[in-house]
Amino acid sequence: MKAEQRGNASVSLQNPTLFNNTLHSPLSGALNGCLGSLDGACLEKLLLHCASALETNDVTLAQQVMWVLNNVASSVGDPNQRLASWFLRALISRASRVCPTAMNFNGSSTIQRRLMSVTELAGYVDLIPWHRFGFCASNSAILNAIQGFPRVHILDFSISHCMQWPTLIDTLAKRPEGPPSLRITVPSSRPPVPPLLNVSTEEVGLRLGNFAKFRDVPFEFRVFDNSSSPSTLGEVAKCKESPSFHFESLLAHLNPSTLNLRDDEALVINCQHWLRYLSDEQNGSPHGASLRDTFLDIIKGLNPQIIVVVDEDSDLSASSLTSRITTCFNYLWIPFDALETFLPKESCQRMECESDIGHKIENIISFEGFQRIERLESGIKLCQRMTNSGWVSIPFCEETVKEVKDLLDEHASGWGMKKEEDMLVLTWKGHNSVFATAWIPNGLED
């Protein structure tokens, strides 16, 4: 493999005989068998060997395995090679912090991501149905829940900068009885994860307002931060984006007064790829509950008409590094493989999308404690959590199922959808990728 085809983070080894030493180590059979192999299982095995060495502070073995990985992983190779190159980068990042004086590296492990324009963000969302699946399923469930209501208030928790709402606004404009008055409230800051946008939340709200005006939908966009009551778009200077994000502070402001809830509105809670950023550790919150459970309890107390929860269908909360690598490697293979079907290997758009996934990998693999913010749980575990928290699931109607299927027809043939109890699950070649669920507070169904 040519040097220029390797990943940006490469291991610098001073000992020219290290390769021979590697082949004579106790792992020689496994490592030798992987040289020249592009098999995903073999790459996963190498990653696990490296992780195990780091967990036992075996610096020499970690360097040896990284050397091998650096020669079989590639940022412009096949999906397994490209995925492995990001895992290698994450392991290098972890090693450089755990034992900085013992490890020598070329390149930076910090992933730099440029800011997108709104137009670029739209293209990003359309690339694969990772986000659009959730938008489609959620919007359909929301429309069913707000039938007959003249005023609707959406409390939006998401990482996609309100890209979900133009489609909903367009559909509301066509409602036979006329569109409702729509209000959307968002927090002023979001988890510091891709996609990142080069305009403020307020600017996004202005654009939504212009679109709603064009479609004759009465519209209001409000932003609330952690230190003041919700601000209108005219108070931009008082509500700036925060470079960091603290859920503890956010939870204190989720109350009817701060959110300016109104009795004559149907309240909708929208959680798109959001819950995983709330810590699931049972500390730092009242009664020993996790921030995730506390958030759900607070939201339930607001008595919403519906809450929709969409997230990636994988369990990446394990404390063991090797367990996280196994699950993460086999799960995040999905978007790498999907991108392979329609974008050239050296496509800039493809590389940028993969770098966003690399951001996730680095956080899952490189960090522990409060610095590891990616704590996914599977759809099944989320459903059990919601039930335990006093929520009742709402099945998706056949019309919603049809709309999602029509959406997937616009994408590669490998994408599919299945129903698991009341969940809708996006699949790639039969593998679960994203789940969508809808809930109401226990008792509201009466």
Short mmCIF file of C-alpha atoms in Angstrom, two decimals:
data_model
loop_
_atom_site.label_atom_id
_atom_site.label_comp_id
_atom_site.label_asym_id
_atom_site.label_seq_id
_atom_site.Cartn_x
_atom_site.Cartn_y
_atom_site.Cartn_z
CA MET A 1 0.00 0.00 0.00
CA LYS A 2 1.34 3.43 -0.91
CA ALA A 3 2.17 5.78 1.95
CA GLU A 4 -0.05 8.53 0.58
CA GLN A 5 -3.05 6.20 0.73
CA ARG A 6 -2.84 5.68 4.47
CA GLY A 7 -4.85 7.54 7.12
CA ASN A 8 -3.74 10.93 8.44
CA ALA A 9 -2.74 9.55 11.84
CA SER A 10 0.21 7.22 11.40
CA VAL A 11 2.47 5.54 13.90
CA SER A 12 6.11 6.62 13.94
CA LEU A 13 8.30 3.68 14.94
CA GLN A 14 11.97 4.20 15.59
CA ASN A 15 13.00 0.55 15.60
CA PRO A 16 13.49 -0.74 12.01
CA THR A 17 13.28 -4.35 13.20
CA LEU A 18 9.91 -3.85 14.86
CA PHE A 19 8.07 -5.63 12.08
CA ASN A 20 10.18 -8.75 12.58
CA ASN A 21 9.64 -8.52 16.31
CA THR A 22 5.92 -8.33 15.71
CA LEU A 23 5.95 -11.52 13.70
CA HIS A 24 7.80 -13.31 16.49
CA SER A 25 5.49 -12.15 19.27
CA PRO A 26 2.86 -14.45 20.85
CA LEU A 27 0.36 -12.85 18.48
CA SER A 28 2.46 -13.61 15.42
CA GLY A 29 0.01 -16.09 13.94
CA ALA A 30 -2.96 -13.76 14.21
CA LEU A 31 -1.06 -10.68 13.09
CA ASN A 32 0.76 -12.43 10.25
CA GLY A 33 -2.54 -13.80 9.02
CA CYS A 34 -3.91 -10.28 8.79
CA LEU A 35 -1.08 -8.79 6.76
CA GLY A 36 -2.37 -8.11 3.30
CA SER A 37 -5.90 -9.13 4.30
CA LEU A 38 -8.76 -6.68 3.94
CA ASP A 39 -11.28 -8.86 5.77
CA GLY A 40 -13.39 -6.91 8.28
CA ALA A 41 -13.20 -9.64 10.91
CA CYS A 42 -9.40 -9.61 10.72
CA LEU A 43 -9.23 -5.83 11.03
CA GLU A 44 -11.56 -6.00 14.00
CA LYS A 45 -9.27 -8.60 15.59
CA LEU A 46 -6.28 -6.29 15.21
CA LEU A 47 -8.19 -3.40 16.77
CA LEU A 48 -9.13 -5.59 19.71
CA HIS A 49 -5.50 -6.69 20.17
CA CYS A 50 -4.48 -3.03 20.26
CA ALA A 51 -7.24 -2.10 22.70
CA SER A 52 -6.35 -4.98 24.98
CA ALA A 53 -2.70 -3.89 24.96
CA LEU A 54 -3.69 -0.34 25.89
CA GLU A 55 -5.95 -1.54 28.68
CA THR A 56 -3.05 -3.55 30.16
CA ASN A 57 -0.52 -0.74 29.54
CA ASP A 58 1.52 -2.92 27.18
CA VAL A 59 2.97 -0.05 25.16
CA THR A 60 5.28 -2.21 23.05
CA LEU A 61 2.52 -4.51 21.89
CA ALA A 62 0.19 -1.55 21.23
CA GLN A 63 2.87 0.02 18.99
CA GLN A 64 3.37 -3.24 17.13
CA VAL A 65 -0.30 -3.73 16.40
CA MET A 66 -0.67 -0.08 15.38
CA TRP A 67 2.18 -0.56 12.92
CA VAL A 68 0.34 -3.46 11.33
CA LEU A 69 -2.96 -1.57 11.31
CA ASN A 70 -1.26 1.39 9.67
CA ASN A 71 -0.22 -0.86 6.80
CA VAL A 72 -3.62 -2.45 6.16
CA ALA A 73 -6.00 0.43 6.97
CA SER A 74 -6.56 3.17 4.41
CA SER A 75 -8.64 6.33 4.32
CA VAL A 76 -9.29 5.77 0.59
CA GLY A 77 -9.61 1.98 0.57
CA ASP A 78 -12.65 -0.26 0.80
CA PRO A 79 -15.25 0.35 3.56
CA ASN A 80 -13.52 -1.90 6.10
CA GLN A 81 -10.14 -0.24 5.49
CA ARG A 82 -11.61 3.24 5.71
CA LEU A 83 -13.45 2.40 8.93
CA ALA A 84 -10.30 0.82 10.41
CA SER A 85 -8.29 3.95 9.62
CA TRP A 86 -10.59 6.00 11.84
CA PHE A 87 -10.40 3.42 14.62
CA LEU A 88 -6.62 3.52 14.38
CA ARG A 89 -6.73 7.29 14.67
CA ALA A 90 -8.95 7.01 17.76
CA LEU A 91 -6.64 4.45 19.37
CA ILE A 92 -3.65 6.72 18.68
CA SER A 93 -5.52 9.58 20.32
CA ARG A 94 -6.22 7.42 23.35
CA ALA A 95 -2.63 6.14 23.55
CA SER A 96 -1.12 9.61 23.23
CA ARG A 97 -3.03 10.74 26.30
CA VAL A 98 -2.58 7.56 28.35
CA CYS A 99 1.19 7.28 27.82
CA PRO A 100 2.41 10.39 25.91
CA THR A 101 6.09 9.89 26.70
CA ALA A 102 6.18 6.28 25.53
CA MET A 103 4.38 6.63 22.20
CA ASN A 104 5.64 8.42 19.09
CA PHE A 105 3.20 9.53 16.41
CA ASN A 106 3.03 11.43 13.15
CA GLY A 107 0.01 13.63 12.63
CA SER A 108 -2.66 15.03 14.88
CA SER A 109 -5.41 12.89 16.35
CA THR A 110 -7.81 15.81 16.72
CA ILE A 111 -10.44 15.80 13.98
CA GLN A 112 -11.04 19.25 12.52
CA ARG A 113 -14.43 19.77 10.88
CA ARG A 114 -15.33 22.75 8.75
CA LEU A 115 -18.65 24.49 9.18
CA MET A 116 -21.37 23.80 6.61
CA SER A 117 -23.60 26.28 4.88
CA VAL A 118 -27.35 25.67 5.06
CA THR A 119 -27.29 24.41 1.47
CA GLU A 120 -24.44 22.01 2.25
CA LEU A 121 -26.32 20.78 5.31
CA ALA A 122 -29.35 20.01 3.15
CA GLY A 123 -27.15 17.94 0.83
CA TYR A 124 -25.57 16.23 3.82
CA VAL A 125 -28.96 15.20 5.20
CA ASP A 126 -30.06 13.91 1.79
CA LEU A 127 -26.93 11.80 1.24
CA ILE A 128 -28.19 8.70 3.06
CA PRO A 129 -31.51 8.33 4.93
CA TRP A 130 -29.82 8.36 8.36
CA HIS A 131 -31.64 11.57 9.36
CA ARG A 132 -34.47 11.70 6.82
CA PHE A 133 -35.85 8.38 8.06
CA GLY A 134 -36.37 9.91 11.50
CA PHE A 135 -37.74 13.15 10.06
CA CYS A 136 -40.30 11.29 7.97
CA ALA A 137 -41.47 8.90 10.70
CA SER A 138 -41.60 11.65 13.35
CA ASN A 139 -43.40 14.22 11.21
CA SER A 140 -46.07 11.71 10.26
CA ALA A 141 -46.62 10.76 13.91
CA ILE A 142 -46.72 14.44 14.91
CA LEU A 143 -49.29 15.26 12.24
CA ASN A 144 -51.56 12.50 13.54
CA ALA A 145 -51.16 13.68 17.13
CA ILE A 146 -52.04 17.34 16.44
CA GLN A 147 -55.09 16.78 14.25
CA GLY A 148 -57.76 19.31 15.15
CA PHE A 149 -55.49 21.55 17.23
CA PRO A 150 -55.43 25.19 16.08
CA ARG A 151 -52.14 25.93 17.87
CA VAL A 152 -49.06 23.72 18.11
CA HIS A 153 -45.85 24.19 20.07
CA ILE A 154 -42.82 22.01 19.21
CA LEU A 155 -40.00 21.77 21.72
CA ASP A 156 -37.17 20.63 19.47
CA PHE A 157 -34.14 18.73 20.75
CA SER A 158 -31.99 17.65 17.83
CA ILE A 159 -28.53 17.94 16.30
CA SER A 160 -29.67 18.65 12.74
CA HIS A 161 -30.35 22.41 12.99
CA CYS A 162 -34.13 22.28 12.36
CA MET A 163 -33.74 20.58 8.96
CA GLN A 164 -36.80 18.51 9.86
CA TRP A 165 -39.29 21.34 9.86
CA PRO A 166 -39.65 22.71 6.30
CA THR A 167 -41.37 19.46 5.26
CA LEU A 168 -43.73 19.63 8.23
CA ILE A 169 -44.55 23.29 7.55
CA ASP A 170 -45.29 22.46 3.92
CA THR A 171 -47.64 19.65 4.97
CA LEU A 172 -49.41 21.83 7.55
CA ALA A 173 -50.02 24.45 4.86
CA LYS A 174 -52.08 21.86 2.97
CA ARG A 175 -54.27 20.87 5.95
CA PRO A 176 -57.92 20.93 4.78
CA GLU A 177 -59.12 22.99 7.76
CA GLY A 178 -56.20 25.38 7.36
CA PRO A 179 -52.79 25.40 9.00
CA PRO A 180 -52.43 25.71 12.75
CA SER A 181 -50.41 28.43 14.41
CA LEU A 182 -46.97 26.84 14.80
CA ARG A 183 -44.39 27.69 17.43
CA ILE A 184 -40.95 26.05 17.63
CA THR A 185 -38.69 26.42 20.65
CA VAL A 186 -35.06 25.25 20.65
CA PRO A 187 -32.21 25.43 23.16
CA SER A 188 -29.55 28.01 22.37
CA SER A 189 -26.76 25.42 22.39
CA ARG A 190 -26.43 21.84 21.28
CA PRO A 191 -23.97 19.01 21.86
CA PRO A 192 -20.66 19.88 20.10
CA VAL A 193 -21.00 17.17 17.46
CA PRO A 194 -21.32 17.14 13.64
CA PRO A 195 -23.00 18.39 11.58
CA LEU A 196 -21.79 21.89 12.37
CA LEU A 197 -23.32 24.96 10.74
CA ASN A 198 -21.82 28.33 9.81
CA VAL A 199 -24.92 30.33 10.77
CA SER A 200 -26.50 30.87 14.18
CA THR A 201 -29.62 29.22 15.53
CA GLU A 202 -31.36 32.57 15.21
CA GLU A 203 -30.52 32.75 11.50
CA VAL A 204 -31.97 29.26 11.05
CA GLY A 205 -35.13 30.50 12.75
CA LEU A 206 -35.35 33.49 10.43
CA ARG A 207 -35.10 31.22 7.41
CA LEU A 208 -37.82 28.95 8.78
CA GLY A 209 -39.97 32.00 9.46
CA ASN A 210 -39.59 33.21 5.87
CA PHE A 211 -40.54 29.79 4.54
CA ALA A 212 -43.58 29.58 6.84
CA LYS A 213 -44.67 33.04 5.70
CA PHE A 214 -44.35 31.95 2.08
CA ARG A 215 -46.58 28.95 2.86
CA ASP A 216 -49.06 31.08 4.88
CA VAL A 217 -48.42 29.21 8.12
CA PRO A 218 -48.53 31.42 11.25
CA PHE A 219 -45.12 30.89 12.79
CA GLU A 220 -42.99 31.82 15.78
CA PHE A 221 -39.44 30.70 16.53
CA ARG A 222 -38.00 31.04 20.01
CA VAL A 223 -34.63 30.28 21.56
CA PHE A 224 -34.01 29.71 25.24
CA ASP A 225 -30.63 29.52 26.93
CA ASN A 226 -29.41 28.44 30.35
CA SER A 227 -29.33 31.85 31.95
CA SER A 228 -32.45 33.69 30.82
CA SER A 229 -36.02 33.21 29.71
CA PRO A 230 -36.66 32.39 26.03
CA SER A 231 -35.58 35.17 23.70
CA THR A 232 -37.18 36.17 20.46
CA LEU A 233 -35.31 36.53 17.22
CA GLY A 234 -34.98 40.26 17.85
CA GLU A 235 -32.86 39.59 20.93
CA VAL A 236 -30.02 37.82 19.13
CA ALA A 237 -27.31 39.50 21.19
CA LYS A 238 -28.74 38.02 24.38
CA CYS A 239 -28.75 34.45 23.15
CA LYS A 240 -25.48 33.33 21.57
CA GLU A 241 -24.36 29.80 20.76
CA SER A 242 -22.32 28.26 23.54
CA PRO A 243 -19.11 26.42 22.61
CA SER A 244 -19.85 23.78 25.22
CA PHE A 245 -22.99 22.05 26.35
CA HIS A 246 -24.11 21.22 29.88
CA PHE A 247 -27.30 19.21 30.25
CA GLU A 248 -27.47 19.84 33.99
CA SER A 249 -28.00 23.53 33.33
CA LEU A 250 -30.48 22.84 30.54
CA LEU A 251 -32.67 20.65 32.75
CA ALA A 252 -33.12 23.48 35.24
CA HIS A 253 -34.77 25.57 32.53
CA LEU A 254 -37.24 22.97 31.26
CA ASN A 255 -40.27 24.40 33.02
CA PRO A 256 -43.55 25.97 31.83
CA SER A 257 -42.41 29.49 32.70
CA THR A 258 -39.07 29.42 30.87
CA LEU A 259 -40.56 27.61 27.89
CA ASN A 260 -43.58 29.94 27.89
CA LEU A 261 -46.01 27.03 27.61
CA ARG A 262 -49.62 27.93 26.84
CA ASP A 263 -52.71 25.98 27.78
CA ASP A 264 -54.29 26.37 24.35
CA GLU A 265 -51.39 24.72 22.49
CA ALA A 266 -50.68 21.07 21.70
CA LEU A 267 -47.17 20.47 23.00
CA VAL A 268 -44.89 18.24 20.92
CA ILE A 269 -41.48 17.05 22.17
CA ASN A 270 -39.05 16.12 19.41
CA CYS A 271 -35.86 14.19 20.28
CA GLN A 272 -33.74 13.44 17.22
CA HIS A 273 -30.35 11.81 17.96
CA TRP A 274 -30.37 13.60 21.30
CA LEU A 275 -30.89 11.32 24.30
CA ARG A 276 -27.54 9.59 23.86
CA TYR A 277 -25.76 12.79 24.88
CA LEU A 278 -27.38 12.78 28.32
CA SER A 279 -25.31 10.85 30.81
CA ASP A 280 -26.76 7.52 31.89
CA GLU A 281 -24.64 7.35 35.04
CA GLN A 282 -26.70 7.51 38.21
CA ASN A 283 -25.08 10.51 39.84
CA GLY A 284 -25.22 14.27 39.85
CA SER A 285 -29.02 14.41 39.78
CA PRO A 286 -31.86 14.22 42.32
CA HIS A 287 -32.62 10.85 43.95
CA GLY A 288 -29.63 9.23 42.23
CA ALA A 289 -31.38 9.18 38.83
CA SER A 290 -29.34 9.59 35.67
CA LEU A 291 -29.60 12.77 33.63
CA ARG A 292 -31.31 10.74 30.90
CA ASP A 293 -34.06 9.55 33.24
CA THR A 294 -34.36 12.98 34.86
CA PHE A 295 -34.84 14.57 31.42
CA LEU A 296 -37.62 12.11 30.58
CA ASP A 297 -39.34 12.73 33.92
CA ILE A 298 -39.21 16.51 33.46
CA ILE A 299 -40.52 16.29 29.90
CA LYS A 300 -43.34 14.00 31.01
CA GLY A 301 -44.30 16.59 33.62
CA LEU A 302 -44.89 19.10 30.81
CA ASN A 303 -47.78 16.86 29.67
CA PRO A 304 -46.98 16.78 25.94
CA GLN A 305 -49.42 15.56 23.32
CA ILE A 306 -46.65 13.35 21.95
CA ILE A 307 -42.90 12.78 22.21
CA VAL A 308 -40.97 11.27 19.31
CA VAL A 309 -37.59 9.69 19.98
CA VAL A 310 -35.22 8.79 17.14
CA ASP A 311 -31.68 7.52 17.56
CA GLU A 312 -29.07 5.11 16.28
CA ASP A 313 -29.90 1.50 17.11
CA SER A 314 -26.77 0.30 18.86
CA ASP A 315 -25.55 -0.12 22.43
CA LEU A 316 -22.28 1.76 22.86
CA SER A 317 -22.46 2.45 26.60
CA ALA A 318 -20.20 -0.40 27.79
CA SER A 319 -17.39 0.50 30.18
CA SER A 320 -15.05 -2.01 28.51
CA LEU A 321 -13.02 -0.56 25.63
CA THR A 322 -12.87 -3.88 23.79
CA SER A 323 -16.66 -4.28 24.04
CA ARG A 324 -17.20 -0.80 22.63
CA ILE A 325 -14.79 -1.50 19.76
CA THR A 326 -16.57 -4.72 18.80
CA THR A 327 -20.02 -3.12 18.81
CA CYS A 328 -18.90 0.14 17.24
CA PHE A 329 -16.90 -1.48 14.43
CA ASN A 330 -19.78 -3.74 13.39
CA TYR A 331 -22.32 -0.94 13.67
CA LEU A 332 -20.52 1.96 12.01
CA TRP A 333 -19.59 -0.29 9.12
CA ILE A 334 -23.12 0.48 7.90
CA PRO A 335 -22.67 4.12 6.76
CA PHE A 336 -19.20 3.36 5.36
CA ASP A 337 -20.63 0.52 3.29
CA ALA A 338 -23.66 2.56 2.21
CA LEU A 339 -21.48 5.44 0.97
CA GLU A 340 -19.42 2.96 -1.04
CA THR A 341 -22.44 2.20 -3.22
CA PHE A 342 -22.67 5.60 -4.91
CA LEU A 343 -19.69 7.84 -4.14
CA PRO A 344 -16.15 7.47 -5.59
CA LYS A 345 -13.38 6.48 -3.18
CA GLU A 346 -11.74 9.92 -3.31
CA SER A 347 -14.99 11.93 -3.23
CA CYS A 348 -14.61 14.97 -0.96
CA GLN A 349 -18.25 14.70 0.05
CA ARG A 350 -17.72 11.09 1.06
CA MET A 351 -14.56 11.87 3.02
CA GLU A 352 -16.27 14.69 4.90
CA CYS A 353 -19.20 12.48 5.83
CA GLU A 354 -16.80 9.76 6.99
CA SER A 355 -14.86 12.30 9.05
CA ASP A 356 -18.07 13.11 10.93
CA ILE A 357 -18.40 9.41 11.73
CA GLY A 358 -14.73 9.50 12.71
CA HIS A 359 -15.60 12.24 15.23
CA LYS A 360 -18.03 9.81 16.83
CA ILE A 361 -15.50 6.97 16.80
CA GLU A 362 -12.86 9.14 18.45
CA ASN A 363 -15.21 10.03 21.29
CA ILE A 364 -16.39 6.45 21.81
CA ILE A 365 -12.90 4.94 21.75
CA SER A 366 -10.57 7.68 22.98
CA PHE A 367 -12.40 9.04 26.00
CA GLU A 368 -13.81 7.88 29.32
CA GLY A 369 -15.87 9.49 32.06
CA PHE A 370 -17.56 12.82 31.40
CA GLN A 371 -15.48 13.35 28.24
CA ARG A 372 -17.19 10.43 26.50
CA ILE A 373 -20.51 11.94 25.45
CA GLU A 374 -21.51 9.29 22.87
CA ARG A 375 -23.50 6.81 24.98
CA LEU A 376 -25.93 5.14 22.64
CA GLU A 377 -28.43 2.59 23.81
CA SER A 378 -30.41 0.25 21.57
CA GLY A 379 -33.99 0.86 20.63
CA ILE A 380 -35.11 -2.06 22.78
CA LYS A 381 -33.34 -0.64 25.84
CA LEU A 382 -34.74 2.82 25.14
CA CYS A 383 -38.27 1.43 24.95
CA GLN A 384 -37.82 -0.27 28.31
CA ARG A 385 -36.48 2.98 29.77
CA MET A 386 -39.47 4.93 28.44
CA THR A 387 -41.92 2.38 29.82
CA ASN A 388 -40.21 2.45 33.21
CA SER A 389 -40.43 6.25 33.16
CA GLY A 390 -44.20 6.21 32.74
CA TRP A 391 -44.58 6.56 28.99
CA VAL A 392 -46.90 4.56 26.71
CA SER A 393 -45.79 3.78 23.16
CA ILE A 394 -47.85 4.75 20.13
CA PRO A 395 -47.70 2.43 17.12
CA PHE A 396 -47.00 4.02 13.76
CA CYS A 397 -49.97 3.90 11.40
CA GLU A 398 -49.86 2.27 7.97
CA GLU A 399 -49.80 5.68 6.30
CA THR A 400 -46.56 6.48 8.14
CA VAL A 401 -45.08 3.13 7.12
CA LYS A 402 -45.94 3.86 3.50
CA GLU A 403 -44.39 7.33 3.64
CA VAL A 404 -41.15 5.93 5.04
CA LYS A 405 -41.05 3.20 2.38
CA ASP A 406 -41.58 5.81 -0.33
CA LEU A 407 -38.69 7.82 1.12
CA LEU A 408 -36.38 4.79 1.09
CA ASP A 409 -37.23 4.16 -2.57
CA GLU A 410 -35.28 7.37 -3.30
CA HIS A 411 -32.10 5.81 -1.91
CA ALA A 412 -29.93 2.77 -2.62
CA SER A 413 -31.64 -0.62 -2.72
CA GLY A 414 -29.80 -1.80 0.42
CA TRP A 415 -31.93 0.40 2.66
CA GLY A 416 -35.03 -1.13 4.19
CA MET A 417 -37.43 -0.79 7.09
CA LYS A 418 -38.95 -3.19 9.57
CA LYS A 419 -41.33 -2.98 12.52
CA GLU A 420 -40.21 -4.23 15.92
CA GLU A 421 -43.21 -4.01 18.24
CA ASP A 422 -44.13 -0.30 18.07
CA MET A 423 -40.74 0.79 16.68
CA LEU A 424 -39.85 1.52 13.09
CA VAL A 425 -36.27 0.52 12.31
CA LEU A 426 -34.14 1.65 9.37
CA THR A 427 -31.96 -1.17 8.09
CA TRP A 428 -29.00 -1.52 5.74
CA LYS A 429 -28.69 -4.97 4.16
CA GLY A 430 -30.77 -6.30 7.04
CA HIS A 431 -28.71 -4.65 9.81
CA ASN A 432 -30.47 -2.26 12.20
CA SER A 433 -29.21 1.32 11.95
CA VAL A 434 -31.75 3.87 13.26
CA PHE A 435 -34.96 3.44 15.23
CA ALA A 436 -38.00 5.71 15.55
CA THR A 437 -40.55 5.62 18.39
CA ALA A 438 -43.51 7.72 19.52
CA TRP A 439 -44.86 8.04 23.07
CA ILE A 440 -47.46 9.72 25.25
CA PRO A 441 -47.47 10.12 29.04
CA ASN A 442 -49.17 7.28 30.89
CA GLY A 443 -52.80 8.27 31.44
CA LEU A 444 -53.11 10.60 28.46
CA GLU A 445 -54.54 7.78 26.36
CA ASP A 446 -57.56 7.75 28.65
#
